[in-house]
Amino acid sequence: MKILVADDSKVMRMLVRRALRQAGYGNADITEACDGEEAYQAFVAGGRFDLVMSDWNMPNLNGFGLLKNLRADGFKVPFVFVTTECTPEMRQQAHDAGADKFIVKPFDGDDVRFALEPLVGVAA
């Protein structure tokens, strides 16, 4: 499984990696991006990912812009927001744009497992 993790905080990317291990996805091939633009370029460059986990607020291109760009280009990869902000309006906006789930910070391996299993299945 190939997972793309986009967050402008290196610490948060490390926490997402740890939660993925705790959730049973420790064997996943994880690519990190420091913002939405870098994540988008990973797709444009031919990257094939099974899952995107993205922060909402990032410089250059935020997570919502990343989602919109991926969907506009036909990428149907499961997309999960990992964010501190999660208003009903944000949820609706993200859902309408094609997001699959929200994981609200702080989170742990159980939260990640609960969110990902319906999207990508149980980790091997």
PDB file of C-alpha atoms in Angstrom, residues 12 20 33 40 46 52 61 69 85 89 105 124:
ATOM      1  CA  MET A  12       2.608  16.042  12.545  1.00  0.00           C
ATOM      2  CA  LEU A  20      -0.421   4.374  10.866  1.00  0.00           C
ATOM      3  CA  ALA A  33       4.779  16.241   1.327  1.00  0.00           C
ATOM      4  CA  TYR A  40      -0.100  17.432  -6.001  1.00  0.00           C
ATOM      5  CA  GLY A  46       3.228   9.765 -11.962  1.00  0.00           C
ATOM      6  CA  VAL A  52      -3.966  10.494   0.753  1.00  0.00           C
ATOM      7  CA  LEU A  61      -1.853  24.902  -1.702  1.00  0.00           C
ATOM      8  CA  ASN A  69      -7.123  19.491  -8.005  1.00  0.00           C
ATOM      9  CA  GLU A  85     -10.424  22.292  12.430  1.00  0.00           C
ATOM     10  CA  GLU A  89     -19.331  23.601   7.019  1.00  0.00           C
ATOM     11  CA  LYS A 105      -6.331  16.047  15.908  1.00  0.00           C
ATOM     12  CA  ALA A 124      -1.962  -6.943   6.443  1.00  0.00           C
TER      13      ALA A 124
END
